[in-house]
Short mmCIF file of N, CA and C in Angstrom, two decimals:
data_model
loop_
_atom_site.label_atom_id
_atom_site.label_comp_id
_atom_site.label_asym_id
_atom_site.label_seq_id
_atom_site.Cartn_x
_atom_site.Cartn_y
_atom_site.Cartn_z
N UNK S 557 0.86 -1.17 0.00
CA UNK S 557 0.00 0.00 0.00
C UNK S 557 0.90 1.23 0.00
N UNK S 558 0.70 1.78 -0.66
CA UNK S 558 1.33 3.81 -0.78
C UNK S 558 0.79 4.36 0.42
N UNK S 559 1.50 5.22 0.52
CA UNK S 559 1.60 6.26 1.29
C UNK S 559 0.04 7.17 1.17
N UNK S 560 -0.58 7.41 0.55
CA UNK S 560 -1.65 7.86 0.52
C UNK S 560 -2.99 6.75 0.41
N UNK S 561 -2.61 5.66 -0.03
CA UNK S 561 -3.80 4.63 0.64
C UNK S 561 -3.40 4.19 2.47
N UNK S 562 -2.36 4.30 2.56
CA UNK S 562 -2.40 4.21 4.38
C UNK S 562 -2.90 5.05 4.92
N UNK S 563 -2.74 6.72 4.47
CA UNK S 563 -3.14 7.59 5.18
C UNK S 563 -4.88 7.66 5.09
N UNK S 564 -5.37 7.37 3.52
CA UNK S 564 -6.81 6.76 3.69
C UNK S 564 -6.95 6.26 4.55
N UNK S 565 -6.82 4.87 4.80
CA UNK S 565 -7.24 3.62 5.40
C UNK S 565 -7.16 4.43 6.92
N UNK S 566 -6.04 4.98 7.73
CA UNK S 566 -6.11 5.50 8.74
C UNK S 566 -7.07 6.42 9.10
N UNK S 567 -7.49 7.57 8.35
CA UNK S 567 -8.62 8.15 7.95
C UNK S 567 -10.11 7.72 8.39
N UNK S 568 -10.19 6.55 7.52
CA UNK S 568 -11.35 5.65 7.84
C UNK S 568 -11.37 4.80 9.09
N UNK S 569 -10.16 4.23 9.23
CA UNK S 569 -10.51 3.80 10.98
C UNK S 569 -10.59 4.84 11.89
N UNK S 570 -9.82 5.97 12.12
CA UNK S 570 -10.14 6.92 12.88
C UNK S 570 -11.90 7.32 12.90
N UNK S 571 -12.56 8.26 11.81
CA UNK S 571 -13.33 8.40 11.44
C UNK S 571 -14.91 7.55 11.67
N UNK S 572 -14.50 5.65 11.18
CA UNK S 572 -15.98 4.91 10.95
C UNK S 572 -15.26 3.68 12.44
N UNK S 573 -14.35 3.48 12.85
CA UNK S 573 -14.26 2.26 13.52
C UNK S 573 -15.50 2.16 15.14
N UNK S 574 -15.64 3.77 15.77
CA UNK S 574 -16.64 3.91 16.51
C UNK S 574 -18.35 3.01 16.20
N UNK S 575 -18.23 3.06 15.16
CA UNK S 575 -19.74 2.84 14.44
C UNK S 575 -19.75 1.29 14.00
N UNK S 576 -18.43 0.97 13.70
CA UNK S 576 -17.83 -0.07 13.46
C UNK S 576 -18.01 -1.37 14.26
N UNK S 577 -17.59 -0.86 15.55
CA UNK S 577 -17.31 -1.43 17.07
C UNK S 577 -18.61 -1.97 17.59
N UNK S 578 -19.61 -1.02 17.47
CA UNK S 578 -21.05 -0.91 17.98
C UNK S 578 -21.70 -2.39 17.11
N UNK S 579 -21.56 -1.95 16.29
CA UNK S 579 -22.09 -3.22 15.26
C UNK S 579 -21.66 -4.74 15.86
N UNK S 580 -20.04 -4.71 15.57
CA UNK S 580 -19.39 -5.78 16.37
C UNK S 580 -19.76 -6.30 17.42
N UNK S 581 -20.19 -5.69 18.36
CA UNK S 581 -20.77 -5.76 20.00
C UNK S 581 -21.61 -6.03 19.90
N UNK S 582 -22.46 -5.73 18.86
CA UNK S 582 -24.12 -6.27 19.09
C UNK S 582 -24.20 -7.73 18.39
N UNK S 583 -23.12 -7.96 17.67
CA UNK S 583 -22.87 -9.18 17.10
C UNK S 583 -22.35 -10.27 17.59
N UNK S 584 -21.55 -9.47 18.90
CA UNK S 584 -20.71 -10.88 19.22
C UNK S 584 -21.74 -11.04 20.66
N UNK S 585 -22.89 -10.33 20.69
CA UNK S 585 -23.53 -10.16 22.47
C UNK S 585 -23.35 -9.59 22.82
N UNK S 586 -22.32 -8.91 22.90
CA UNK S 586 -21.97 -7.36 24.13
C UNK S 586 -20.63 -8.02 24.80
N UNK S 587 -19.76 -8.92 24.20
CA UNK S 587 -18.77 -8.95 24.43
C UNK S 587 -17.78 -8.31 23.68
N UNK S 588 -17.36 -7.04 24.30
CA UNK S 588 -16.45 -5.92 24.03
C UNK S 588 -14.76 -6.91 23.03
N UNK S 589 -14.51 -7.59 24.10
CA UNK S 589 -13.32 -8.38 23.62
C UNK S 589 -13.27 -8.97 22.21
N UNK S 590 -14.75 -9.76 22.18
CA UNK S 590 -14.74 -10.40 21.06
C UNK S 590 -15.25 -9.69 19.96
N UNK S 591 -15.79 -8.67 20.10
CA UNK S 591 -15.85 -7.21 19.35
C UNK S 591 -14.79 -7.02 18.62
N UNK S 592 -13.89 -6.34 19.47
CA UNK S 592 -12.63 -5.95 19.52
C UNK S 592 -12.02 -6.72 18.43
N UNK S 593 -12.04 -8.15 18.80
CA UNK S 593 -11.48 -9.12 17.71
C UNK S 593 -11.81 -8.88 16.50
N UNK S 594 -13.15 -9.08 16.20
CA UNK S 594 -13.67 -9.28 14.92
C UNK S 594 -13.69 -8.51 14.22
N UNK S 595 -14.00 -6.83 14.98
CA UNK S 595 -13.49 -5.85 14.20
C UNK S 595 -12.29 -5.51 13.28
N UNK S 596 -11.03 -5.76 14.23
CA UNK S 596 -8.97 -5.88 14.35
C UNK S 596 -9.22 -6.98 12.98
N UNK S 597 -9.88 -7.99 13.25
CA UNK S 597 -9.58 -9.36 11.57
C UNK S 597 -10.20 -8.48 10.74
N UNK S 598 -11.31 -7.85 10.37
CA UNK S 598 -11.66 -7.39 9.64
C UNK S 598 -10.97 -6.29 8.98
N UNK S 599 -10.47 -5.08 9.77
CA UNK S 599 -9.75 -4.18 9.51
C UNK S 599 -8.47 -4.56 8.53
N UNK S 600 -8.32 -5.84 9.25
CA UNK S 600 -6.80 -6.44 8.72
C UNK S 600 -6.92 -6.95 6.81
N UNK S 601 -7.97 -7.38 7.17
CA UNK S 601 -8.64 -8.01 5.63
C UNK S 601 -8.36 -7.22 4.58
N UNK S 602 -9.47 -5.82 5.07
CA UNK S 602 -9.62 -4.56 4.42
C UNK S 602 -8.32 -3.95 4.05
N UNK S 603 -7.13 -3.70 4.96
CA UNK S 603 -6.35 -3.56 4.68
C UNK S 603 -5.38 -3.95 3.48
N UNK S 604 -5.48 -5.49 3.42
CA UNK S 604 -5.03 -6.20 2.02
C UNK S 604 -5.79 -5.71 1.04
N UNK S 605 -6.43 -5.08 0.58
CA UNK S 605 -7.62 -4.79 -0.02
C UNK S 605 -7.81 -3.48 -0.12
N UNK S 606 -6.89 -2.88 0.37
CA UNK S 606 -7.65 -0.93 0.52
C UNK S 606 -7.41 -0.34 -1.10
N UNK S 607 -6.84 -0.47 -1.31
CA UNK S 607 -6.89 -0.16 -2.85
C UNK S 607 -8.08 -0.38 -3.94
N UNK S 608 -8.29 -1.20 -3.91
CA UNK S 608 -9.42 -2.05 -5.05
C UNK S 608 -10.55 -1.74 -4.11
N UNK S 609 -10.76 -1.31 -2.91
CA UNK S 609 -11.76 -0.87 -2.71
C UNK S 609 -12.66 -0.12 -2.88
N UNK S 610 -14.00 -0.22 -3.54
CA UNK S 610 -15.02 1.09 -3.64
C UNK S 610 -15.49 1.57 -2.88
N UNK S 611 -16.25 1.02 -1.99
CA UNK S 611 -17.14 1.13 -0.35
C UNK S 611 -16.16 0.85 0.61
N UNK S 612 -15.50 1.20 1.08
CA UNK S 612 -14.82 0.54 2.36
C UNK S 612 -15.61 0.58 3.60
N UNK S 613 -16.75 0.84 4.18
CA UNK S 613 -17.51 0.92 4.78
C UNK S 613 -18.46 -0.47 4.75
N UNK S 614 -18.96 -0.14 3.75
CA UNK S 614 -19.98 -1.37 3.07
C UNK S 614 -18.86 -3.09 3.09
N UNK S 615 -17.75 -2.93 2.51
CA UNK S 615 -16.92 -3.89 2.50
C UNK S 615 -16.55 -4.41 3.62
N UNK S 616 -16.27 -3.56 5.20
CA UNK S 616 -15.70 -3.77 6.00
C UNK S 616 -16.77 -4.97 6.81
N UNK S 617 -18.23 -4.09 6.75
CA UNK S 617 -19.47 -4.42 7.44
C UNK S 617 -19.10 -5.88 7.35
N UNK S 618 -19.67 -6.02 5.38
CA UNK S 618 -19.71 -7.65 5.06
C UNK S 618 -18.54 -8.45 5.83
N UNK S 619 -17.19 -8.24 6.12
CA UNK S 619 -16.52 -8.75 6.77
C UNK S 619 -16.82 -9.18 7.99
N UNK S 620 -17.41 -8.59 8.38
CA UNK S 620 -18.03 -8.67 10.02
C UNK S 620 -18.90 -9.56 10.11
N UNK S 621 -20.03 -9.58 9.30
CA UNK S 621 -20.74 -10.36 8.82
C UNK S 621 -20.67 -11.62 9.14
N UNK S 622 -20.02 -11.50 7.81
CA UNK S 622 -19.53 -13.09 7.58
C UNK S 622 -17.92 -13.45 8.62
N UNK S 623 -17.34 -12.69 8.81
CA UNK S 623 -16.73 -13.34 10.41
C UNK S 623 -17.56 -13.96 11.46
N UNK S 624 -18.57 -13.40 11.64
CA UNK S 624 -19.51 -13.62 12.67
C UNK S 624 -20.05 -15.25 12.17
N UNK S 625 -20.60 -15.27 11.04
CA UNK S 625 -21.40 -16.57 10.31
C UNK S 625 -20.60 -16.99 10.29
N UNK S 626 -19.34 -17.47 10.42
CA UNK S 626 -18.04 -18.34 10.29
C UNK S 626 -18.09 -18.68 11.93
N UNK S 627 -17.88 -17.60 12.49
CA UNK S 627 -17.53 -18.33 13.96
C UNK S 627 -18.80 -19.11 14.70
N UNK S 628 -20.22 -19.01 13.67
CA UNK S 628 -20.83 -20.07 14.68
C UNK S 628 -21.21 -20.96 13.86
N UNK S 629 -20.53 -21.14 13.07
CA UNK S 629 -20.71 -22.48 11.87
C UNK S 629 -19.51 -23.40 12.56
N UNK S 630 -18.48 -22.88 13.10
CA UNK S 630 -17.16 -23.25 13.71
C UNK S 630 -17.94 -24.74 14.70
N UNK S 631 -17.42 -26.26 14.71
CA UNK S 631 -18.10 -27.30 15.23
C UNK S 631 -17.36 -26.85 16.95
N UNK S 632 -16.28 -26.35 16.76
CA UNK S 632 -15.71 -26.14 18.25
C UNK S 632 -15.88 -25.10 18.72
N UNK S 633 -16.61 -24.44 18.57
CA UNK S 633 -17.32 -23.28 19.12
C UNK S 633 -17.27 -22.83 20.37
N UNK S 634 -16.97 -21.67 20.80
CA UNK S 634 -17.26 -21.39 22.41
C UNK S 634 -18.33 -21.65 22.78
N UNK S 635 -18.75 -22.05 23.71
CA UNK S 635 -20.12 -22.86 24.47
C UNK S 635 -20.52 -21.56 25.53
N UNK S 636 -19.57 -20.68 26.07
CA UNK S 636 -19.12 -20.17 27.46
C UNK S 636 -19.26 -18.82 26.68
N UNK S 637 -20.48 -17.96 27.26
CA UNK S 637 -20.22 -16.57 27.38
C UNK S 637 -20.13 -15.91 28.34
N UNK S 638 -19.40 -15.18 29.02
CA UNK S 638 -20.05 -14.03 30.35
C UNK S 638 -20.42 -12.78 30.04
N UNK S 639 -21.00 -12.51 30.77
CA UNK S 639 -21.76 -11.28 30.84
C UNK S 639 -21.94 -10.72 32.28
N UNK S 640 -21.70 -9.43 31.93
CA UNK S 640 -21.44 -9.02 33.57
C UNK S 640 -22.97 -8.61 33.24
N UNK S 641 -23.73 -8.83 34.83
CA UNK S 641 -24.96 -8.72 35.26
C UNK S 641 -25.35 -7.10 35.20
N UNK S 642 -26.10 -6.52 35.27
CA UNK S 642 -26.41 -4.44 35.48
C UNK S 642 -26.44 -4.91 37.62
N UNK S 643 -25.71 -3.91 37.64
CA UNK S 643 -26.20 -3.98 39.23
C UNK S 643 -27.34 -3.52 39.70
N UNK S 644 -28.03 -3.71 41.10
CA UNK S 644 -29.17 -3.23 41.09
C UNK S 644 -29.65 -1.43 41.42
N UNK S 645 -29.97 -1.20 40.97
CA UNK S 645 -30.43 0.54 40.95
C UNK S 645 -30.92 0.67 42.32
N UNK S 646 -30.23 1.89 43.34
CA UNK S 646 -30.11 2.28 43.98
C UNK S 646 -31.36 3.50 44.02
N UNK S 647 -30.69 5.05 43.07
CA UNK S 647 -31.60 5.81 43.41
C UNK S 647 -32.43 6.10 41.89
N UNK S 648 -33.00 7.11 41.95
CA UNK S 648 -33.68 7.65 40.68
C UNK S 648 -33.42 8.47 40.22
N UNK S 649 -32.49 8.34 38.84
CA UNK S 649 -31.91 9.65 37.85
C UNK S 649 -32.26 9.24 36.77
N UNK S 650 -32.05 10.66 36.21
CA UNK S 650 -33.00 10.98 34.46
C UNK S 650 -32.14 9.93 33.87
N UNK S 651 -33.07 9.54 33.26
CA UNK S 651 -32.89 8.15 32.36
C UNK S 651 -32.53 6.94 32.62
N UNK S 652 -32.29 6.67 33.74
CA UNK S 652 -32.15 5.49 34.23
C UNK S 652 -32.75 5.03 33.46
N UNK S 653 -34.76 4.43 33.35
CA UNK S 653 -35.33 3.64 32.52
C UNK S 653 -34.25 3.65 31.36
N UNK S 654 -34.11 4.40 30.43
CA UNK S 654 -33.28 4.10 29.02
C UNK S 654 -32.16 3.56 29.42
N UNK S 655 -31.39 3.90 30.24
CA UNK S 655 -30.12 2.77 30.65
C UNK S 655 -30.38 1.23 31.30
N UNK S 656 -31.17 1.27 31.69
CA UNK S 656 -31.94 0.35 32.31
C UNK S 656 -32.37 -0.53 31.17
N UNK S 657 -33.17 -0.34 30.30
CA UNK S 657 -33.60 -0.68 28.89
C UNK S 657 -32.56 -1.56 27.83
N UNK S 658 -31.34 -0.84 28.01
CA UNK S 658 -30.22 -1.15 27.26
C UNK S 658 -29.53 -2.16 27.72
N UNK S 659 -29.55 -1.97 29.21
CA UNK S 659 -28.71 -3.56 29.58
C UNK S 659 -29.79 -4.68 29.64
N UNK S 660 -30.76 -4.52 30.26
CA UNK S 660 -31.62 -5.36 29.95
C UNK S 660 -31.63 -6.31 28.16
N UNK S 661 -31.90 -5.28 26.97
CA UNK S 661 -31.76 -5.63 25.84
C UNK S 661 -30.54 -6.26 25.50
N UNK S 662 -29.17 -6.09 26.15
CA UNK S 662 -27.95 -6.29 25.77
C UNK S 662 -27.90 -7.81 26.60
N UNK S 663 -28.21 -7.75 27.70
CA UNK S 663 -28.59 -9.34 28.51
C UNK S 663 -28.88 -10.40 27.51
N UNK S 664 -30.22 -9.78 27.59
CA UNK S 664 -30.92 -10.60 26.50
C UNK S 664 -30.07 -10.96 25.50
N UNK S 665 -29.87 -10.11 24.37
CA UNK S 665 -29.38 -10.37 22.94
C UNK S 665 -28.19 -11.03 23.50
N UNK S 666 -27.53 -11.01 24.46
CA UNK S 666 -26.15 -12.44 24.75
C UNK S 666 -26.51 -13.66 24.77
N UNK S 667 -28.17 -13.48 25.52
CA UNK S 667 -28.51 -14.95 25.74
C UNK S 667 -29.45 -15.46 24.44
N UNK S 668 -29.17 -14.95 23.09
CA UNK S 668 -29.53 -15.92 22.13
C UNK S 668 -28.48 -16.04 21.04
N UNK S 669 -28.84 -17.16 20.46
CA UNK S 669 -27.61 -17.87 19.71
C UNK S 669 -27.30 -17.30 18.91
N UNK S 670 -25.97 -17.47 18.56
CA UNK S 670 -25.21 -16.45 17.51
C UNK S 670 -26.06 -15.95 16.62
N UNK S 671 -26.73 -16.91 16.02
CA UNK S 671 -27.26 -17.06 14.88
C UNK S 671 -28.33 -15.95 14.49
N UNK S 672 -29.45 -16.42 16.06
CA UNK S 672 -30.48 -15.42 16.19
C UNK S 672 -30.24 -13.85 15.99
N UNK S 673 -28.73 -13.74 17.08
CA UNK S 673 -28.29 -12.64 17.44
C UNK S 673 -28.13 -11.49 16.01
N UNK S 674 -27.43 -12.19 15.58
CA UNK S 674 -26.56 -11.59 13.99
C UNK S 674 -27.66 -11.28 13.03
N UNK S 675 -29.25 -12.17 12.43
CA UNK S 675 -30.19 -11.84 11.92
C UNK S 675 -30.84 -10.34 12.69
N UNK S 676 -30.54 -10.48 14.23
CA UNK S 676 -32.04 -9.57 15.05
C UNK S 676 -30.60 -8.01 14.37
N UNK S 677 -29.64 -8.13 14.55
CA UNK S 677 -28.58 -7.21 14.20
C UNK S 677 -29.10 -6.86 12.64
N UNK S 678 -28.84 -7.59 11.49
CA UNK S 678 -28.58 -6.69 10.63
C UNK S 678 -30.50 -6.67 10.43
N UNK S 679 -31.25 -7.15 10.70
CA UNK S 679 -32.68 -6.90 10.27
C UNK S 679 -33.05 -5.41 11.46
N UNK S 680 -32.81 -5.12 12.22
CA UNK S 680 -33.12 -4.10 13.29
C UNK S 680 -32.21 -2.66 13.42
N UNK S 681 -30.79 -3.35 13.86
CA UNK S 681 -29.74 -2.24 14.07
C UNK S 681 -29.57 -1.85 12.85
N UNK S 682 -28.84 -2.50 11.67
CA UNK S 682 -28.31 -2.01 10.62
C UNK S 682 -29.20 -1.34 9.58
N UNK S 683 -30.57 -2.42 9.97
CA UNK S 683 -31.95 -1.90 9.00
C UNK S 683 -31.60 -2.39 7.62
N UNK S 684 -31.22 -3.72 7.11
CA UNK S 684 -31.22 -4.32 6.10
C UNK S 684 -32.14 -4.96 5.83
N UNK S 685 -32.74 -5.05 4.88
CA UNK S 685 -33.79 -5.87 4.14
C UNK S 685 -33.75 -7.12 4.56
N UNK S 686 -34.49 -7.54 3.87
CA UNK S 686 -35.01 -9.35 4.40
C UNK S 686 -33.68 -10.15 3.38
N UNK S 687 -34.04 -9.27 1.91
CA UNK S 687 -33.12 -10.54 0.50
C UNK S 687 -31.42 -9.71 1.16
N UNK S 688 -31.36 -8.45 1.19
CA UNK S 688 -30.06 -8.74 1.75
C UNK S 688 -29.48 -9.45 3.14
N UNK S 689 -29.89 -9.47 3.85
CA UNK S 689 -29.53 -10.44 5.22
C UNK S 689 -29.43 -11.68 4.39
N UNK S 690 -30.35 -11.99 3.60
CA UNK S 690 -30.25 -13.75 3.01
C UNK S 690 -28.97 -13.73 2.17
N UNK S 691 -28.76 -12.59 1.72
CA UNK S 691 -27.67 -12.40 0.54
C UNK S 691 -26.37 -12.40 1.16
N UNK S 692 -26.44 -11.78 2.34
CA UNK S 692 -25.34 -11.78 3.43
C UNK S 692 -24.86 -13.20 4.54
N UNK S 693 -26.22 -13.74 4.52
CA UNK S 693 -25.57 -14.77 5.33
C UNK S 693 -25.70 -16.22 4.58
N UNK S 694 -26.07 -16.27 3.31
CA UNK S 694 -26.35 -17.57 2.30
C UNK S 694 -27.16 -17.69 2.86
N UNK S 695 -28.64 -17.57 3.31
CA UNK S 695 -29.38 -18.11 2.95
C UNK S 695 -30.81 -17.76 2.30
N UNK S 696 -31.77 -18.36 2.67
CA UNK S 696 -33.37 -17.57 1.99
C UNK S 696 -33.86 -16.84 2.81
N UNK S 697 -34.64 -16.42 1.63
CA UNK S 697 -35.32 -15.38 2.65
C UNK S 697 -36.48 -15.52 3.73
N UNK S 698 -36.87 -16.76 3.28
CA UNK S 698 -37.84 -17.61 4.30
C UNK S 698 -36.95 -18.02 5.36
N UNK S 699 -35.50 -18.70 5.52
CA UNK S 699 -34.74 -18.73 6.82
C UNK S 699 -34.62 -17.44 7.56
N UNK S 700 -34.56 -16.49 6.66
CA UNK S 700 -34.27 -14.95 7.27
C UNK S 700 -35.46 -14.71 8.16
N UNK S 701 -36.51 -14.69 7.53
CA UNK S 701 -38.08 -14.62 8.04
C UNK S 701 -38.41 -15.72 9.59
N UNK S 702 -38.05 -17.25 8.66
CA UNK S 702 -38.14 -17.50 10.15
C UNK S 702 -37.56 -18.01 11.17
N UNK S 703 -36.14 -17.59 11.14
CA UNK S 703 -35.44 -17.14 12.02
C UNK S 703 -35.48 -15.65 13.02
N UNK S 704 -35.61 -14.63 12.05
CA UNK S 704 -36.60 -13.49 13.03
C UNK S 704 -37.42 -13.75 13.79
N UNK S 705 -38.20 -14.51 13.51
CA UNK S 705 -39.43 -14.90 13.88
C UNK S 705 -39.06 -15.60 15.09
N UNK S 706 -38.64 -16.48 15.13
CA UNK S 706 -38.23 -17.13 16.33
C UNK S 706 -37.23 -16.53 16.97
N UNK S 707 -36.17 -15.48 16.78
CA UNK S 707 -35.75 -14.75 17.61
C UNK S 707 -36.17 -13.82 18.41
N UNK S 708 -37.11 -13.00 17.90
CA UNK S 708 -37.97 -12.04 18.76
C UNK S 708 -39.05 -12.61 19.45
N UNK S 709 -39.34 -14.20 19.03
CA UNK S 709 -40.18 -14.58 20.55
C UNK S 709 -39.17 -14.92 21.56
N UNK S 710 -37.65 -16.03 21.00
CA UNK S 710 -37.33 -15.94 22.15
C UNK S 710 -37.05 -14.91 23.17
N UNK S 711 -36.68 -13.61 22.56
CA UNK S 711 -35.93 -12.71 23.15
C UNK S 711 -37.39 -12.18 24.06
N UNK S 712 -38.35 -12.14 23.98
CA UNK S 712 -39.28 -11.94 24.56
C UNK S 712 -39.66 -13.22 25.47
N UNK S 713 -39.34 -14.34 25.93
CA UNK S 713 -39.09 -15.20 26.20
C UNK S 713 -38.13 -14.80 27.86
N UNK S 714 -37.15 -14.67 26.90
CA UNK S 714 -36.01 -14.38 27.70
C UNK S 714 -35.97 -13.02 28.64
N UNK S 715 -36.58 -12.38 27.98
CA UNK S 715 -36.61 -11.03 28.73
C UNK S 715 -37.89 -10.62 28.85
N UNK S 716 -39.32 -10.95 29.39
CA UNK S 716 -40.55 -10.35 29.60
C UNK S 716 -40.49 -8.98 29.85
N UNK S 717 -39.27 -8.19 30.66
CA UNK S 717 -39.24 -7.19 31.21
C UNK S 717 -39.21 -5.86 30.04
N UNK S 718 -38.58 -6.42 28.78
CA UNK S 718 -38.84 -5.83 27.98
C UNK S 718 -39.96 -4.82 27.55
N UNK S 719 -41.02 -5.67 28.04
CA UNK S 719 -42.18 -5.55 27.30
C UNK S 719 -42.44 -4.40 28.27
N UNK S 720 -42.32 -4.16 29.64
CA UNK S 720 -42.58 -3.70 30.69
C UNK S 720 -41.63 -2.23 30.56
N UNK S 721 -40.41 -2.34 30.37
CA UNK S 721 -39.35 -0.98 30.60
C UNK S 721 -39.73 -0.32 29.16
N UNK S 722 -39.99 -0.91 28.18
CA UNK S 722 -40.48 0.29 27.05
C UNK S 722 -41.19 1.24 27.36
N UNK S 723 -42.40 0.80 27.64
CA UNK S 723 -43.21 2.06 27.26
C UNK S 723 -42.90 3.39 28.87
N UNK S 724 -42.62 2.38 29.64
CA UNK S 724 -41.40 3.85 30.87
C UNK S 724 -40.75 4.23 30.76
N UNK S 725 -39.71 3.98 29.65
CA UNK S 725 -38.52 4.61 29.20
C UNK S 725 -39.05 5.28 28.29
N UNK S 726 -39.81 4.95 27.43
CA UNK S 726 -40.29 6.20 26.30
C UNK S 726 -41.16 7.37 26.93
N UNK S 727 -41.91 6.99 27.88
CA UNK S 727 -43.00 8.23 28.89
C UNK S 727 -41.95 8.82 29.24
N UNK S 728 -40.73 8.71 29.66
CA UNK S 728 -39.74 9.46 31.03
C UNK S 728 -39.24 10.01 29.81
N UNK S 729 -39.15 9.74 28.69
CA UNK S 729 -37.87 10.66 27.60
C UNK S 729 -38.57 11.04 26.53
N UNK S 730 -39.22 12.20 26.41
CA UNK S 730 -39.80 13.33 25.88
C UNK S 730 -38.99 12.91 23.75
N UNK S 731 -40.13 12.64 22.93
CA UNK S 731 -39.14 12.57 21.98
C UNK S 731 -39.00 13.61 21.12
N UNK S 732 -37.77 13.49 20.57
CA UNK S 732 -37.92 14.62 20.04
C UNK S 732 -37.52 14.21 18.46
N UNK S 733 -37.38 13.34 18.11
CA UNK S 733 -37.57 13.26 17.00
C UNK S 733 -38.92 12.60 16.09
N UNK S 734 -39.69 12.67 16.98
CA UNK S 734 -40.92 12.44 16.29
C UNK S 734 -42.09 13.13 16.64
N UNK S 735 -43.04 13.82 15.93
CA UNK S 735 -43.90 14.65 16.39
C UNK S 735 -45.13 13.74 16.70
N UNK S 736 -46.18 14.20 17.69
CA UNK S 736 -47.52 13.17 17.54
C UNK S 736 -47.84 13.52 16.20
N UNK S 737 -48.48 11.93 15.50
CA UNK S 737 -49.31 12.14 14.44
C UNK S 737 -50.46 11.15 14.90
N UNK S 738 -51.88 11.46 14.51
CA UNK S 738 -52.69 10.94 14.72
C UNK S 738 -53.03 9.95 13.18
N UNK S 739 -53.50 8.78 13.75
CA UNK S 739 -53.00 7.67 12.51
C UNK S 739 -54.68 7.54 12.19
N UNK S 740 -54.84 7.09 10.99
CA UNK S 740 -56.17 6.72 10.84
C UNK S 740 -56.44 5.67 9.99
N UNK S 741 -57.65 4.77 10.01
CA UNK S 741 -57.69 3.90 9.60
C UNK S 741 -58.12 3.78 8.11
#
């Protein structure tokens, strides 16, 4: 690589690796470490590659991706996740509910299988379509479908409380990016 595709490439990790990371984390469960990892292989990939690249953004993602669909296709698989627990809330400050909300959701999404995890990710967080998730992880779009499907019951399953800290976390935090609209039938 030249001297001005490194200083790119540095550019872009400075710049997208924040946004990068987030993704990673929600992929690997909320294990920061193994984040960390998958992100660092990916970067590394991209790197061989920074040149011939068009999207390096878009390119990096798919890496992640499919790192992720590799490591739970893997027959020796880690069995063993931890997760540090939220401690229990003491007093009452603004926003707690929304922080509250997040570990709760982050609990959860550790405690379902890679598999689930990585679909509820790019169909929710990333906001990809149904044929791209299928396009992204080989398969159909009916596995895409019902695999969602069975992830958001388990996760509701797994976390009832869910259902419960939404609509208190949305009353306590005023929105502001959406105005009331009255819907009609």
């Amino acid at each position: 690589m030249d001297a001005a595709g490194q200083e790119s490439f540095r550019e872009f990790v400075a710049g997208r690796s924040s946004a990068l990371l987030k993704t990673a984390v929600l992929l690997s469960g909320g294990d920061r470490h193994a984040a960390e990892d998958l992100l660092q292989n990916a970067l590394i990939k991209a790197a061989g590659r920074w040149q011939r690249i068009d999207e390096p953004e878009a390119y990096v993602r798919q890496i992640l991706y499919r790192q992720q669909v590799s490591r739970w296709r893997l027959k020796w698989r880690r069995r063993e996740l931890t997760v540090a627990e939220p401690p229990e809330g003491g007093g009452v400050v603004d926003g707690v509910a929304g922080v509250e909300l997040r570990l709760v959701m982050r609990g959860a999404l550790a405690r379902l299988t890679a598999r689930q995890r990585t679909v509820l990710v790019l169909r929710y967080f990333e906001d990809l379509p149904e044929g791209e998730v299928a396009r992204i992880l080989g398969c159909s779009v009916g596995t895409v479908r019902s695999t969602t499907h069975r992830s958001l019951a388990r996760l509701r399953e797994l976390a009832p409380e869910l259902a419960a800290l939404g609509p208190a976390a949305a009353e306590q935090q005023p929105s502001r990016d959406f105005s009331p609209v009255e819907v009609r039938p």
